JSON list of C-alpha atoms in Angstrom, two decimals:
[
{"chain": "A", "resi": 236, "resn": "MET", "atom": "CA", "xyz": [-13.91, 1.49, -31.98]},
{"chain": "A", "resi": 237, "resn": "SER", "atom": "CA", "xyz": [-12.35, 5.01, -30.19]},
{"chain": "A", "resi": 238, "resn": "SER", "atom": "CA", "xyz": [-8.40, 5.44, -29.48]},
{"chain": "A", "resi": 239, "resn": "ARG", "atom": "CA", "xyz": [-9.19, 7.09, -26.59]},
{"chain": "A", "resi": 240, "resn": "ALA", "atom": "CA", "xyz": [-8.66, 4.80, -23.01]},
{"chain": "A", "resi": 241, "resn": "ARG", "atom": "CA", "xyz": [-11.15, 5.57, -20.04]},
{"chain": "A", "resi": 242, "resn": "VAL", "atom": "CA", "xyz": [-8.89, 6.74, -17.16]},
{"chain": "A", "resi": 243, "resn": "VAL", "atom": "CA", "xyz": [-10.65, 6.17, -14.03]},
{"chain": "A", "resi": 244, "resn": "ARG", "atom": "CA", "xyz": [-8.98, 8.21, -10.62]},
{"chain": "A", "resi": 245, "resn": "SER", "atom": "CA", "xyz": [-9.85, 6.84, -7.61]},
{"chain": "A", "resi": 246, "resn": "VAL", "atom": "CA", "xyz": [-7.63, 9.41, -5.60]},
{"chain": "A", "resi": 247, "resn": "PRO", "atom": "CA", "xyz": [-8.28, 13.50, -6.19]},
{"chain": "A", "resi": 248, "resn": "PRO", "atom": "CA", "xyz": [-5.51, 15.11, -8.02]},
{"chain": "A", "resi": 249, "resn": "SER", "atom": "CA", "xyz": [-2.48, 16.89, -5.69]},
{"chain": "A", "resi": 250, "resn": "ASP", "atom": "CA", "xyz": [-0.25, 19.47, -7.12]},
{"chain": "A", "resi": 251, "resn": "GLY", "atom": "CA", "xyz": [-1.52, 18.78, -10.48]},
{"chain": "A", "resi": 252, "resn": "ASP", "atom": "CA", "xyz": [-0.44, 15.31, -10.67]},
{"chain": "A", "resi": 253, "resn": "VAL", "atom": "CA", "xyz": [-2.93, 12.07, -11.31]},
{"chain": "A", "resi": 254, "resn": "LEU", "atom": "CA", "xyz": [-1.97, 9.61, -8.80]},
{"chain": "A", "resi": 255, "resn": "ARG", "atom": "CA", "xyz": [-3.56, 6.40, -10.14]},
{"chain": "A", "resi": 256, "resn": "GLU", "atom": "CA", "xyz": [-3.97, 3.76, -7.59]},
{"chain": "A", "resi": 257, "resn": "ILE", "atom": "CA", "xyz": [-2.40, 0.11, -7.88]},
{"chain": "A", "resi": 258, "resn": "PRO", "atom": "CA", "xyz": [-5.23, -2.39, -9.24]},
{"chain": "A", "resi": 259, "resn": "LEU", "atom": "CA", "xyz": [-5.93, -4.82, -6.21]},
{"chain": "A", "resi": 260, "resn": "PRO", "atom": "CA", "xyz": [-5.92, -8.44, -7.20]},
{"chain": "A", "resi": 261, "resn": "PRO", "atom": "CA", "xyz": [-9.13, -10.31, -7.68]},
{"chain": "A", "resi": 262, "resn": "TYR", "atom": "CA", "xyz": [-8.80, -12.33, -4.65]},
{"chain": "A", "resi": 263, "resn": "VAL", "atom": "CA", "xyz": [-6.05, -11.88, -2.19]},
{"chain": "A", "resi": 264, "resn": "THR", "atom": "CA", "xyz": [-3.68, -15.06, -1.34]},
{"chain": "A", "resi": 265, "resn": "GLY", "atom": "CA", "xyz": [-1.26, -15.53, 0.89]},
{"chain": "A", "resi": 266, "resn": "GLU", "atom": "CA", "xyz": [1.43, -14.31, -1.67]},
{"chain": "A", "resi": 267, "resn": "ASP", "atom": "CA", "xyz": [-0.23, -11.14, -1.92]},
{"chain": "A", "resi": 268, "resn": "ALA", "atom": "CA", "xyz": [-0.61, -10.68, 1.70]},
{"chain": "A", "resi": 269, "resn": "GLN", "atom": "CA", "xyz": [3.41, -11.12, 1.87]},
{"chain": "A", "resi": 270, "resn": "PHE", "atom": "CA", "xyz": [3.64, -8.43, -0.67]},
{"chain": "A", "resi": 271, "resn": "ALA", "atom": "CA", "xyz": [1.76, -6.22, 1.17]},
{"chain": "A", "resi": 272, "resn": "VAL", "atom": "CA", "xyz": [3.60, -6.75, 4.34]},
{"chain": "A", "resi": 273, "resn": "ARG", "atom": "CA", "xyz": [6.90, -5.58, 2.29]},
{"chain": "A", "resi": 274, "resn": "ALA", "atom": "CA", "xyz": [4.81, -2.63, 0.91]},
{"chain": "A", "resi": 275, "resn": "VAL", "atom": "CA", "xyz": [3.63, -1.40, 4.15]},
{"chain": "A", "resi": 276, "resn": "VAL", "atom": "CA", "xyz": [7.24, -1.58, 5.77]},
{"chain": "A", "resi": 277, "resn": "VAL", "atom": "CA", "xyz": [9.51, -0.62, 3.18]},
{"chain": "A", "resi": 278, "resn": "HIS", "atom": "CA", "xyz": [6.92, 2.47, 2.20]},
{"chain": "A", "resi": 279, "resn": "ALA", "atom": "CA", "xyz": [6.70, 3.30, 5.74]},
{"chain": "A", "resi": 280, "resn": "PRO", "atom": "CA", "xyz": [6.34, 7.20, 6.70]},
{"chain": "A", "resi": 281, "resn": "ARG", "atom": "CA", "xyz": [9.40, 9.06, 8.02]},
{"chain": "A", "resi": 282, "resn": "ARG", "atom": "CA", "xyz": [9.43, 12.87, 9.11]},
{"chain": "A", "resi": 283, "resn": "TRP", "atom": "CA", "xyz": [11.18, 15.24, 7.57]},
{"chain": "A", "resi": 284, "resn": "SER", "atom": "CA", "xyz": [11.70, 18.95, 7.50]},
{"chain": "A", "resi": 285, "resn": "GLY", "atom": "CA", "xyz": [8.55, 19.55, 4.74]},
{"chain": "A", "resi": 286, "resn": "GLY", "atom": "CA", "xyz": [6.87, 17.14, 6.28]},
{"chain": "A", "resi": 287, "resn": "THR", "atom": "CA", "xyz": [6.01, 13.20, 6.38]},
{"chain": "A", "resi": 288, "resn": "ILE", "atom": "CA", "xyz": [7.38, 11.39, 3.45]},
{"chain": "A", "resi": 289, "resn": "CYS", "atom": "CA", "xyz": [8.05, 8.14, 2.31]},
{"chain": "A", "resi": 290, "resn": "ARG", "atom": "CA", "xyz": [10.89, 6.09, 3.64]},
{"chain": "A", "resi": 291, "resn": "ASN", "atom": "CA", "xyz": [11.95, 4.45, 0.69]},
{"chain": "A", "resi": 292, "resn": "ASP", "atom": "CA", "xyz": [10.95, 7.00, -2.55]},
{"chain": "A", "resi": 293, "resn": "ALA", "atom": "CA", "xyz": [10.91, 10.41, -0.67]},
{"chain": "A", "resi": 294, "resn": "SER", "atom": "CA", "xyz": [7.35, 10.93, -2.37]},
{"chain": "A", "resi": 295, "resn": "PRO", "atom": "CA", "xyz": [4.61, 12.18, 0.03]},
{"chain": "A", "resi": 296, "resn": "HIS", "atom": "CA", "xyz": [3.48, 9.66, 2.06]},
{"chain": "A", "resi": 297, "resn": "PRO", "atom": "CA", "xyz": [1.15, 7.52, 1.94]},
{"chain": "A", "resi": 298, "resn": "CYS", "atom": "CA", "xyz": [2.54, 6.87, -1.32]},
{"chain": "A", "resi": 299, "resn": "ARG", "atom": "CA", "xyz": [1.17, 4.27, -4.45]},
{"chain": "A", "resi": 300, "resn": "LEU", "atom": "CA", "xyz": [2.22, 1.26, -2.74]},
{"chain": "A", "resi": 301, "resn": "HIS", "atom": "CA", "xyz": [1.86, 1.61, 0.72]},
{"chain": "A", "resi": 302, "resn": "ARG", "atom": "CA", "xyz": [-1.41, 2.73, 0.04]},
{"chain": "A", "resi": 303, "resn": "TRP", "atom": "CA", "xyz": [-1.85, -0.86, -1.90]},
{"chain": "A", "resi": 304, "resn": "GLY", "atom": "CA", "xyz": [-0.29, -2.78, 0.73]},
{"chain": "A", "resi": 305, "resn": "ARG", "atom": "CA", "xyz": [-2.90, -1.40, 3.59]},
{"chain": "A", "resi": 306, "resn": "ARG", "atom": "CA", "xyz": [-5.67, -2.08, 1.12]},
{"chain": "A", "resi": 307, "resn": "VAL", "atom": "CA", "xyz": [-4.75, -5.48, 0.57]},
{"chain": "A", "resi": 308, "resn": "LEU", "atom": "CA", "xyz": [-3.82, -6.09, 4.22]},
{"chain": "A", "resi": 309, "resn": "THR", "atom": "CA", "xyz": [-7.52, -4.81, 4.97]},
{"chain": "A", "resi": 310, "resn": "LEU", "atom": "CA", "xyz": [-9.17, -7.51, 2.49]},
{"chain": "A", "resi": 311, "resn": "ARG", "atom": "CA", "xyz": [-7.00, -9.95, 4.26]},
{"chain": "A", "resi": 312, "resn": "GLY", "atom": "CA", "xyz": [-9.06, -9.11, 7.23]},
{"chain": "A", "resi": 313, "resn": "LEU", "atom": "CA", "xyz": [-6.85, -7.20, 9.60]},
{"chain": "A", "resi": 314, "resn": "PRO", "atom": "CA", "xyz": [-7.23, -4.04, 11.31]},
{"chain": "A", "resi": 315, "resn": "PRO", "atom": "CA", "xyz": [-5.51, -1.15, 11.24]},
{"chain": "A", "resi": 316, "resn": "ALA", "atom": "CA", "xyz": [-4.05, -1.65, 14.46]},
{"chain": "A", "resi": 317, "resn": "GLU", "atom": "CA", "xyz": [-2.24, -4.58, 13.52]},
{"chain": "A", "resi": 318, "resn": "ILE", "atom": "CA", "xyz": [-1.56, -3.10, 10.04]},
{"chain": "A", "resi": 319, "resn": "ASP", "atom": "CA", "xyz": [0.25, -0.27, 12.26]},
{"chain": "A", "resi": 320, "resn": "ALA", "atom": "CA", "xyz": [1.72, -2.93, 14.19]},
{"chain": "A", "resi": 321, "resn": "LEU", "atom": "CA", "xyz": [3.71, -4.53, 11.34]},
{"chain": "A", "resi": 322, "resn": "ILE", "atom": "CA", "xyz": [5.02, -1.24, 10.64]},
{"chain": "A", "resi": 323, "resn": "GLU", "atom": "CA", "xyz": [6.04, -0.60, 13.93]},
{"chain": "A", "resi": 324, "resn": "ARG", "atom": "CA", "xyz": [8.18, -3.91, 13.81]},
{"chain": "A", "resi": 325, "resn": "GLY", "atom": "CA", "xyz": [9.81, -3.11, 10.82]},
{"chain": "A", "resi": 326, "resn": "ASN", "atom": "CA", "xyz": [10.43, -6.52, 9.31]},
{"chain": "A", "resi": 327, "resn": "PRO", "atom": "CA", "xyz": [9.63, -6.78, 5.61]},
{"chain": "A", "resi": 328, "resn": "ALA", "atom": "CA", "xyz": [10.25, -10.56, 5.83]},
{"chain": "A", "resi": 329, "resn": "GLU", "atom": "CA", "xyz": [7.37, -11.06, 8.48]},
{"chain": "A", "resi": 330, "resn": "PRO", "atom": "CA", "xyz": [5.23, -14.04, 7.92]},
{"chain": "A", "resi": 331, "resn": "ARG", "atom": "CA", "xyz": [2.55, -13.46, 6.28]},
{"chain": "A", "resi": 332, "resn": "PRO", "atom": "CA", "xyz": [-0.33, -12.58, 8.15]},
{"chain": "A", "resi": 333, "resn": "PRO", "atom": "CA", "xyz": [-3.18, -15.39, 8.80]},
{"chain": "A", "resi": 334, "resn": "ARG", "atom": "CA", "xyz": [-6.63, -14.75, 7.78]},
{"chain": "A", "resi": 335, "resn": "PRO", "atom": "CA", "xyz": [-8.76, -14.12, 10.77]},
{"chain": "A", "resi": 336, "resn": "GLY", "atom": "CA", "xyz": [-11.07, -17.16, 11.58]},
{"chain": "A", "resi": 337, "resn": "ALA", "atom": "CA", "xyz": [-8.53, -19.39, 9.37]}
]
């Protein structure tokens, strides 16, 4: 048995750092969607003199949590325009998005 772990990169390295994506849940529940809304709102983009950064942690935007939140909401069936509208409203406690057709 090898002691070396296999690392899968889903984002190309930037500035010498390897960013690992946050794993998606096996299926997206309402609670996952609520966490995702919070992630995209709290980790929204902010213009700064050096470019666009994450409003919460000042890392380059989109940060890991923002990317994760967008992917979860996309799996939940929300189109990009609706995700952008959630961010624009800026309410991290917004009710979880309904499943389209539900």
